[in-house]
Coordinates of N, CA and C in Angstrom, one line a residue:
M740 N -36.0 8.0 10.4 CA -37.3 7.4 11.1 C -36.8 7.2 12.4
L741 N -37.7 7.7 13.3 CA -37.3 7.5 14.6 C -38.0 6.4 15.4
W742 N -38.7 5.4 14.9 CA -39.3 4.7 15.4 C -39.1 3.1 14.7
S743 N -38.9 2.0 15.0 CA -38.8 0.6 14.0 C -40.0 0.1 13.5
E744 N -40.0 -0.3 12.0 CA -41.1 -0.7 11.6 C -41.1 -2.2 11.2
R745 N -41.9 -2.6 11.1 CA -41.8 -4.3 10.8 C -41.5 -4.5 9.6
A746 N -41.0 -5.4 9.2 CA -40.5 -5.8 7.8 C -41.9 -6.1 6.9
E747 N -42.1 -5.8 5.5 CA -43.4 -5.7 4.9 C -42.9 -6.5 3.5
P748 N -43.8 -7.1 3.1 CA -43.4 -7.9 1.6 C -43.4 -7.0 0.6
S749 N -42.7 -7.2 -0.4 CA -42.3 -6.1 -1.3 C -43.6 -6.3 -2.3
R750 N -44.2 -5.0 -2.8 CA -45.3 -5.1 -3.6 C -44.6 -5.4 -4.8
R751 N -45.5 -5.8 -6.1 CA -45.0 -5.8 -7.3 C -44.4 -4.5 -7.7
L752 N -43.6 -4.7 -8.7 CA -42.9 -3.3 -9.4 C -44.2 -2.7 -10.3
V753 N -44.3 -1.5 -10.3 CA -45.3 -0.9 -11.1 C -44.8 -0.2 -12.5
E754 N -44.9 -0.5 -13.7 CA -44.1 0.1 -15.0 C -45.0 1.3 -15.3
L755 N -44.2 2.3 -15.6 CA -44.8 3.5 -15.8 C -45.1 3.4 -17.4
T756 N -46.1 3.6 -17.6 CA -46.7 3.7 -19.3 C -45.8 4.9 -20.1
R757 N -45.5 4.5 -21.5 CA -44.9 5.7 -21.7 C -46.0 6.4 -22.7
G758 N -46.3 7.6 -22.4 CA -47.2 8.3 -23.2 C -47.1 9.8 -23.2
C759 N -47.7 10.4 -23.9 CA -47.3 11.9 -24.2 C -47.5 12.9 -22.7
N760 N -48.2 12.1 -21.7 CA -48.5 13.2 -20.6 C -47.4 12.3 -19.4
R761 N -46.0 12.4 -19.6 CA -45.4 11.9 -18.8 C -45.0 12.5 -17.5
T762 N -44.8 11.7 -16.3 CA -44.9 12.5 -15.0 C -43.1 13.4 -14.7
A763 N -43.3 14.1 -14.4 CA -42.0 14.7 -14.2 C -41.5 15.0 -12.9
A764 N -40.0 14.5 -12.8 CA -39.4 14.6 -11.3 C -39.2 15.9 -10.8
P765 N -39.9 16.1 -9.4 CA -39.8 17.3 -8.7 C -38.0 17.6 -8.5
G766 N -37.6 18.7 -9.0 CA -36.3 19.2 -8.7 C -35.3 19.1 -9.9
L767 N -35.7 18.2 -10.8 CA -35.1 18.3 -11.8 C -35.5 19.3 -12.8
I768 N -36.6 19.7 -12.8 CA -37.1 20.9 -13.7 C -37.5 21.8 -12.8
P769 N -37.1 23.1 -12.6 CA -37.7 23.9 -11.8 C -38.9 24.5 -11.9
R770 N -39.5 24.4 -10.9 CA -41.3 24.9 -10.9 C -42.2 24.3 -11.3
D771 N -41.6 23.0 -11.7 CA -42.7 21.7 -12.2 C -42.9 20.8 -11.1
R772 N -44.5 20.8 -10.9 CA -44.7 20.2 -9.8 C -45.9 19.2 -10.4
D773 N -45.6 18.5 -11.4 CA -46.5 17.6 -11.9 C -46.6 16.0 -11.2
V774 N -46.4 15.9 -10.3 CA -46.2 14.6 -9.9 C -47.5 14.1 -8.8
H775 N -48.1 13.2 -9.4 CA -49.4 12.6 -8.8 C -49.4 11.7 -7.8
E776 N -48.1 11.0 -7.5 CA -48.1 10.1 -6.8 C -47.5 10.7 -5.3
A777 N -47.9 9.9 -4.4 CA -47.0 10.7 -3.0 C -45.9 9.6 -2.9
L778 N -45.1 10.1 -2.2 CA -43.9 9.2 -1.7 C -44.2 8.3 -0.7
V779 N -43.6 7.0 -0.7 CA -43.9 6.0 0.0 C -43.0 6.1 1.2
E780 N -43.1 5.8 2.5 CA -42.0 5.5 3.2 C -41.4 3.9 3.4
V781 N -40.1 4.0 3.2 CA -39.9 2.5 3.3 C -38.9 2.3 4.6
A782 N -39.3 1.1 5.0 CA -38.8 0.8 6.4 C -37.4 -0.1 6.1
L783 N -36.3 0.4 6.8 CA -34.8 -0.2 6.6 C -35.0 -1.4 7.5
G784 N -34.8 -2.6 6.8 CA -34.9 -3.9 7.7 C -33.7 -4.0 8.6
G785 N -34.1 -3.8 10.1 CA -33.0 -4.3 11.0 C -32.1 -2.7 11.6
V786 N -32.5 -1.9 10.8 CA -31.6 -0.8 11.1 C -32.4 0.2 12.0
C787 N -31.9 0.9 13.2 CA -32.5 2.0 13.7 C -32.5 3.2 12.9
G788 N -31.3 3.6 12.2 CA -31.2 5.0 11.7 C -30.5 4.6 10.1
A789 N -30.6 5.7 9.8 CA -30.1 5.5 8.2 C -28.9 5.0 8.2
P790 N -28.3 4.3 7.2 CA -26.8 4.0 6.9 C -26.3 5.4 6.7
D791 N -24.5 5.2 6.9 CA -24.0 6.3 6.4 C -24.1 6.8 4.9
D792 N -24.0 5.8 4.1 CA -23.9 6.0 2.7 C -25.0 6.9 2.4
L793 N -26.4 6.2 3.1 CA -27.7 6.9 2.6 C -28.0 8.3 3.4
E794 N -27.2 8.5 4.5 CA -27.1 9.9 4.8 C -26.3 10.7 3.9
L795 N -25.4 10.5 3.4 CA -24.6 11.5 2.6 C -25.3 11.8 1.1
L796 N -26.2 10.4 0.8 CA -27.0 10.8 -0.3 C -28.1 11.9 -0.3
V797 N -28.6 11.7 0.9 CA -29.8 12.4 1.2 C -29.8 13.8 1.8
R798 N -28.5 13.9 2.9 CA -28.5 15.3 3.4 C -27.5 15.9 2.5
L799 N -27.3 17.0 2.8 CA -26.6 18.0 1.7 C -25.2 18.1 2.7
E800 N -24.0 17.8 2.1 CA -22.9 17.9 2.7 C -22.0 19.2 2.2
V801 N -21.4 19.9 3.0 CA -20.6 21.1 2.4 C -19.5 20.6 1.8
P802 N -19.1 20.7 0.5 CA -17.7 20.1 0.3 C -16.5 20.9 0.8
A803 N -15.5 20.2 0.7 CA -14.4 20.6 1.0 C -13.8 22.3 0.4
L804 N -13.2 22.8 1.2 CA -12.4 24.1 0.6 C -11.5 24.0 -0.4
P805 N -11.0 24.7 -1.4 CA -9.9 24.5 -2.0 C -8.5 24.1 -1.4
D806 N -8.5 24.9 -0.1 CA -7.1 24.5 0.5 C -7.4 23.6 1.7
Q807 N -8.5 22.9 1.5 CA -8.9 22.2 2.8 C -8.7 20.5 2.1
L808 N -8.0 19.6 2.9 CA -7.7 18.4 2.5 C -8.8 17.7 2.4
E809 N -9.7 17.6 3.6 CA -11.1 16.7 3.6 C -12.0 17.5 4.0
T810 N -13.4 16.7 3.9 CA -14.4 17.4 4.5 C -14.5 17.0 6.2
A811 N -15.6 17.7 6.6 CA -15.7 17.3 8.0 C -15.9 16.0 8.4
R812 N -17.0 15.1 7.7 CA -17.3 14.1 7.7 C -16.3 13.0 7.5
Q813 N -15.3 13.2 6.4 CA -14.2 12.6 6.2 C -13.0 12.4 7.5
T814 N -13.2 13.8 8.2 CA -12.1 14.0 9.5 C -12.7 13.0 10.5
V815 N -14.1 13.1 10.5 CA -14.8 12.5 11.7 C -14.3 11.1 11.4
H816 N -14.5 10.3 10.4 CA -14.5 8.9 9.9 C -12.9 8.5 10.3
R817 N -12.2 9.3 9.7 CA -10.5 9.3 10.0 C -10.3 9.0 11.4
L818 N -10.8 10.1 12.2 CA -10.4 10.0 13.7 C -11.2 8.9 14.3
R819 N -12.2 8.5 13.9 CA -13.1 7.2 14.5 C -12.0 6.2 14.3
D820 N -11.8 5.8 12.9 CA -10.8 4.6 12.5 C -9.6 4.7 13.1
T821 N -8.8 5.7 13.4 CA -7.8 5.6 14.0 C -7.9 5.5 15.3
A822 N -8.6 5.8 16.4 CA -9.2 5.8 17.6 C -9.2 4.1 17.5
S823 N -10.0 3.6 16.5 CA -10.2 2.1 16.6 C -9.1 1.2 16.6
T824 N -8.2 1.7 15.9 CA -6.9 0.9 15.7 C -6.2 0.9 16.6
A825 N -6.1 2.2 17.4 CA -4.9 2.4 18.2 C -4.9 1.8 19.8
T826 N -6.2 0.8 19.9 CA -6.4 -0.1 20.8 C -5.9 -1.6 20.6
L827 N -5.5 -1.6 19.2 CA -5.4 -2.9 18.5 C -3.8 -3.2 19.2
A828 N -3.1 -4.4 19.2 CA -2.2 -5.1 19.5 C -1.0 -4.6 18.5
P829 N 0.3 -4.1 18.8 CA 1.2 -4.1 18.0 C 1.5 -5.2 16.9
V830 N 1.9 -4.7 15.8 CA 2.1 -5.6 14.7 C 3.6 -5.8 14.4
A831 N 3.8 -6.9 14.3 CA 5.4 -7.3 14.2 C 5.8 -7.2 12.8
T832 N 6.8 -6.5 12.0 CA 7.2 -7.1 10.6 C 8.4 -8.1 10.7
I833 N 7.7 -9.1 10.0 CA 8.4 -10.6 10.2 C 8.8 -10.7 8.7
L834 N 10.4 -11.1 8.6 CA 10.9 -11.3 7.3 C 11.0 -12.9 7.0
L835 N 10.5 -13.2 6.1 CA 10.4 -14.6 5.5 C 11.6 -14.8 4.7
C836 N 12.6 -15.6 5.2 CA 13.9 -16.0 4.3 C 14.0 -17.3 4.0
G837 N 13.8 -17.8 2.7 CA 14.1 -18.9 2.0 C 12.5 -19.8 2.0
V838 N 11.5 -19.2 2.7 CA 10.4 -19.8 2.8 C 9.6 -20.4 1.5
D839 N 8.9 -21.2 1.3 CA 8.5 -21.7 -0.1 C 7.0 -21.2 0.0
L840 N 6.6 -20.9 -1.0 CA 5.1 -20.2 -1.1 C 4.0 -21.0 -0.7
F841 N 3.7 -22.1 -0.3 CA 3.0 -22.9 0.4 C 3.2 -22.9 1.6
F842 N 4.3 -22.8 2.2 CA 4.4 -22.6 3.6 C 4.3 -21.1 4.0
R843 N 4.3 -20.4 3.3 CA 4.1 -18.8 3.3 C 2.6 -18.8 3.6
G844 N 2.0 -19.3 2.5 CA 0.4 -19.3 3.0 C 0.1 -19.9 4.0
K845 N 0.4 -20.9 4.9 CA 0.2 -21.2 6.1 C 0.3 -20.4 6.9
L846 N 1.8 -19.6 6.8 CA 2.4 -18.5 8.0 C 1.6 -17.4 7.7
D847 N 0.9 -17.0 6.7 CA 0.0 -15.8 6.6 C -1.3 -15.9 7.4
A848 N -1.9 -17.3 7.2 CA -2.9 -17.6 8.1 C -2.7 -17.7 9.7
L849 N -1.8 -18.1 9.7 CA -1.4 -18.1 11.4 C -0.9 -17.2 11.9
L850 N -0.4 -15.9 11.4 CA 0.2 -14.8 11.7 C -0.9 -13.8 10.7
S851 N -1.7 -13.8 11.1 CA -2.7 -12.6 10.0 C -2.6 -11.7 10.9
D852 N -2.2 -11.4 12.3 CA -2.2 -10.1 12.7 C -0.6 -9.5 12.6
H853 N 0.3 -10.0 12.1 CA 1.4 -9.5 11.9 C 1.7 -9.4 10.4
R854 N 2.9 -8.5 9.7 CA 3.2 -8.2 8.6 C 4.1 -9.0 8.2
L855 N 4.0 -9.7 7.2 CA 5.1 -10.6 6.5 C 5.6 -9.9 5.4
I856 N 7.1 -10.1 5.3 CA 8.0 -9.4 4.2 C 8.9 -10.4 3.5
T857 N 9.4 -10.1 2.2 CA 10.6 -10.9 1.8 C 11.6 -9.9 1.7
V858 N 12.9 -10.5 1.3 CA 14.2 -10.2 1.4 C 14.0 -9.1 0.2
D859 N 13.0 -8.8 -0.4 CA 13.0 -7.5 -1.1 C 12.7 -6.3 -0.6
H860 N 12.3 -6.4 0.6 CA 12.0 -5.2 1.4 C 13.5 -4.5 1.9
T861 N 13.1 -3.3 2.0 CA 14.5 -2.5 2.7 C 14.4 -2.4 4.2
E862 N 13.3 -2.6 4.8 CA 13.0 -2.0 6.1 C 13.7 -3.2 7.0
T863 N 13.9 -2.8 8.2 CA 14.2 -3.5 9.3 C 13.5 -4.2 9.9
P864 N 13.4 -5.7 9.9 CA 12.2 -6.6 10.6 C 12.5 -6.7 12.2
D865 N 11.4 -7.1 12.7 CA 11.1 -7.2 14.0 C 11.9 -8.7 14.3
L866 N 11.5 -9.5 13.3 CA 11.9 -11.2 13.5 C 12.0 -11.8 12.2
V867 N 13.0 -12.8 12.1 CA 13.3 -13.3 11.1 C 13.1 -14.7 10.9
I868 N 12.1 -15.2 10.1 CA 11.6 -16.8 10.0 C 12.7 -17.5 8.8
V869 N 13.5 -18.3 9.1 CA 14.3 -18.9 7.8 C 13.8 -20.4 7.8
D870 N 14.0 -20.7 6.6 CA 13.6 -22.6 6.2 C 15.3 -22.7 6.3
I871 N 15.9 -23.5 7.2 CA 17.2 -23.8 7.0 C 17.5 -24.6 6.0
A872 N 16.8 -25.5 5.5 CA 17.1 -26.2 4.4 C 17.0 -25.7 3.2
R873 N 16.9 -24.2 3.0 CA 16.8 -23.6 1.5 C 17.7 -22.4 1.7
V874 N 18.5 -22.1 2.7 CA 19.3 -20.9 2.7 C 20.5 -21.6 3.8
D875 N 21.6 -20.7 3.3 CA 22.9 -20.9 4.4 C 22.7 -20.2 5.9
A876 N 22.7 -21.0 6.8 CA 22.2 -20.4 8.3 C 23.5 -19.5 8.6
E877 N 24.5 -19.5 8.2 CA 25.7 -18.7 8.5 C 25.6 -17.4 8.1
E878 N 25.1 -17.1 6.9 CA 25.0 -16.0 5.9 C 23.8 -15.4 6.6
V879 N 22.9 -15.6 7.2 CA 21.5 -15.4 7.4 C 21.9 -14.6 8.7
A880 N 22.6 -15.4 9.9 CA 23.1 -14.8 10.9 C 23.9 -13.5 10.7
D881 N 24.7 -13.8 9.7 CA 25.6 -12.5 9.7 C 24.9 -11.3 9.2
T882 N 24.0 -11.4 8.3 CA 23.2 -10.5 7.4 C 22.2 -9.8 8.4
Y883 N 21.5 -10.5 9.6 CA 20.7 -10.0 10.6 C 21.1 -10.4 11.9
A884 N 22.4 -9.8 12.2 CA 22.9 -10.2 13.5 C 22.2 -9.5 14.7
D885 N 21.4 -8.3 14.2 CA 20.8 -7.5 15.5 C 19.2 -7.8 15.8
V886 N 18.6 -8.6 14.6 CA 17.4 -9.2 14.8 C 17.2 -10.6 15.2
P887 N 16.2 -11.0 16.3 CA 16.2 -12.6 16.5 C 15.8 -13.0 15.4
I888 N 16.2 -14.3 15.4 CA 16.0 -15.2 14.2 C 15.3 -16.5 14.4
L889 N 14.4 -16.7 13.7 CA 13.5 -18.2 14.2 C 13.9 -19.3 13.2
G890 N 14.6 -20.3 13.0 CA 14.8 -21.0 12.2 C 14.2 -22.7 12.4
Y891 N 13.6 -23.1 10.9 CA 12.9 -24.5 11.1 C 13.4 -25.3 9.8
T892 N 13.2 -26.5 10.1 CA 13.4 -27.6 8.8 C 12.5 -28.7 9.4
N893 N 12.7 -29.9 8.6 CA 12.1 -31.2 8.7 C 12.7 -31.6 9.8
H894 N 12.1 -32.7 10.5 CA 12.8 -33.5 11.8 C 13.5 -34.2 11.1
T895 N 13.9 -34.8 9.9 CA 14.9 -35.5 9.4 C 16.1 -34.7 9.4
D896 N 16.1 -33.5 9.2 CA 17.5 -32.5 8.6 C 18.0 -32.4 10.1
T897 N 18.8 -33.2 10.7 CA 19.4 -32.9 11.6 C 20.8 -32.1 11.3
A898 N 21.4 -32.3 10.3 CA 22.7 -31.3 9.9 C 22.3 -29.9 10.0
G899 N 20.9 -29.6 9.6 CA 20.5 -28.5 9.1 C 20.0 -27.8 10.6
L900 N 19.7 -28.3 11.5 CA 19.3 -28.1 13.2 C 20.7 -27.9 13.7
R901 N 21.5 -28.6 13.6 CA 22.9 -28.1 13.9 C 23.7 -27.0 13.5
A902 N 23.6 -26.7 12.2 CA 24.2 -25.8 11.5 C 23.4 -24.3 12.0
A903 N 22.2 -24.6 12.2 CA 21.4 -23.1 12.7 C 21.8 -23.0 14.2
H904 N 22.0 -23.7 14.9 CA 22.2 -23.8 16.5 C 23.8 -23.2 16.2
A905 N 24.6 -23.9 15.6 CA 26.1 -23.1 15.5 C 26.3 -21.9 15.1
A906 N 25.5 -21.6 14.0 CA 25.3 -19.9 13.6 C 24.8 -19.2 14.6
G907 N 24.1 -19.5 15.6 CA 23.5 -18.4 16.7 C 22.2 -18.4 16.4
F908 N 21.2 -19.0 16.1 CA 19.9 -18.7 15.7 C 19.3 -18.7 17.2
D909 N 18.0 -17.8 17.4 CA 17.6 -17.6 18.9 C 16.8 -18.7 18.9
Q910 N 16.0 -19.3 18.1 CA 15.2 -20.4 18.3 C 15.3 -21.3 17.0
V911 N 15.5 -22.7 17.1 CA 15.6 -23.5 16.1 C 14.5 -24.8 16.5
V912 N 13.4 -24.9 15.9 CA 12.4 -25.8 15.9 C 12.0 -26.6 14.4
V913 N 11.3 -27.8 14.6 CA 11.0 -28.4 13.5 C 9.8 -27.9 13.1
K914 N 9.8 -28.3 11.6 CA 8.4 -27.3 10.9 C 6.9 -27.9 11.5
S915 N 6.7 -28.7 11.9 CA 5.6 -29.3 12.6 C 5.4 -28.2 13.9
A916 N 6.3 -28.3 14.6 CA 6.5 -27.3 16.0 C 6.1 -26.2 15.8
L917 N 6.6 -25.3 14.2 CA 6.4 -23.9 14.1 C 4.9 -23.7 13.7
V918 N 4.4 -24.6 13.1 CA 2.8 -24.8 12.6 C 2.1 -24.8 14.0
E919 N 2.2 -25.5 14.9 CA 1.7 -25.6 16.3 C 2.0 -24.5 17.1
R920 N 3.1 -24.0 17.4 CA 3.4 -22.9 18.3 C 3.9 -21.6 17.7
C921 N 3.2 -21.2 16.3 CA 3.7 -20.2 15.7 C 3.6 -18.8 16.8
R922 N 2.2 -18.6 17.1 CA 2.1 -17.4 17.8 C 2.9 -17.3 18.9
E923 N 2.9 -18.4 19.9 CA 3.7 -18.5 21.2 C 5.1 -17.7 20.8
L924 N 5.8 -18.5 19.7 CA 7.2 -18.3 19.2 C 7.4 -16.7 18.8
V925 N 6.5 -16.2 18.1 CA 6.7 -14.8 17.4 C 6.3 -14.0 18.6
A926 N 5.6 -13.9 19.7 CA 5.3 -13.2 20.9 C 6.9 -13.4 21.7
E927 N 7.1 -14.6 21.7 CA 8.4 -14.7 22.6 C 9.7 -14.0 22.3
L928 N 9.7 -14.2 20.8 CA 11.1 -13.6 20.1 C 11.1 -12.1 19.6
A929 N 9.8 -11.6 19.6 CA 9.5 -10.3 19.2 C 8.6 -9.7 20.1
P930 N 9.2 -9.4 21.6 CA 8.0 -8.9 22.5 C 7.9 -7.5 22.3
S931 N 8.6 -6.7 21.6 CA 8.4 -5.5 21.2 C 7.1 -5.1 20.8
A932 N 6.8 -6.1 19.8 CA 5.5 -6.4 18.6 C 4.5 -7.1 19.6

């Protein structure tokens, strides 16, 4: 459709009667042109052109050859998708160590731009976030010596805060400050991401 159409109210559905003289669909039965009704043009509401999925159904697309990995249309979509993601900000891989499930949900929401992993993964993280009250600070500092470490605990856990500073954590904050300044702290500690 080359021009825009205004929206029209839907007409009632017409039920075809079952009879001995049924209307045949063109294209399903070769050389059978027994269709008595004309096609009706339908306006796509608010869309200037046909959607991509509809174009795939309507027009004939040449399938991929046996040695070809994808069709030309898939290649165009992949290139368009990679071009749009190339302008996004880099994603940091953040290891959560000792973080409980409830607080992990909060961090997922706060750091939706980044990838959060647990200690089960084998890849090297860009940043480690540690719940000081649930893990040994010295052990975490020794395990991830080359990675910036952000430790947090409750404001009443002064012994945990001191232990994290003594272990050499890059940043130690109380839990409420982590929630308030989460994005800033991640950007500060993992600048490459």
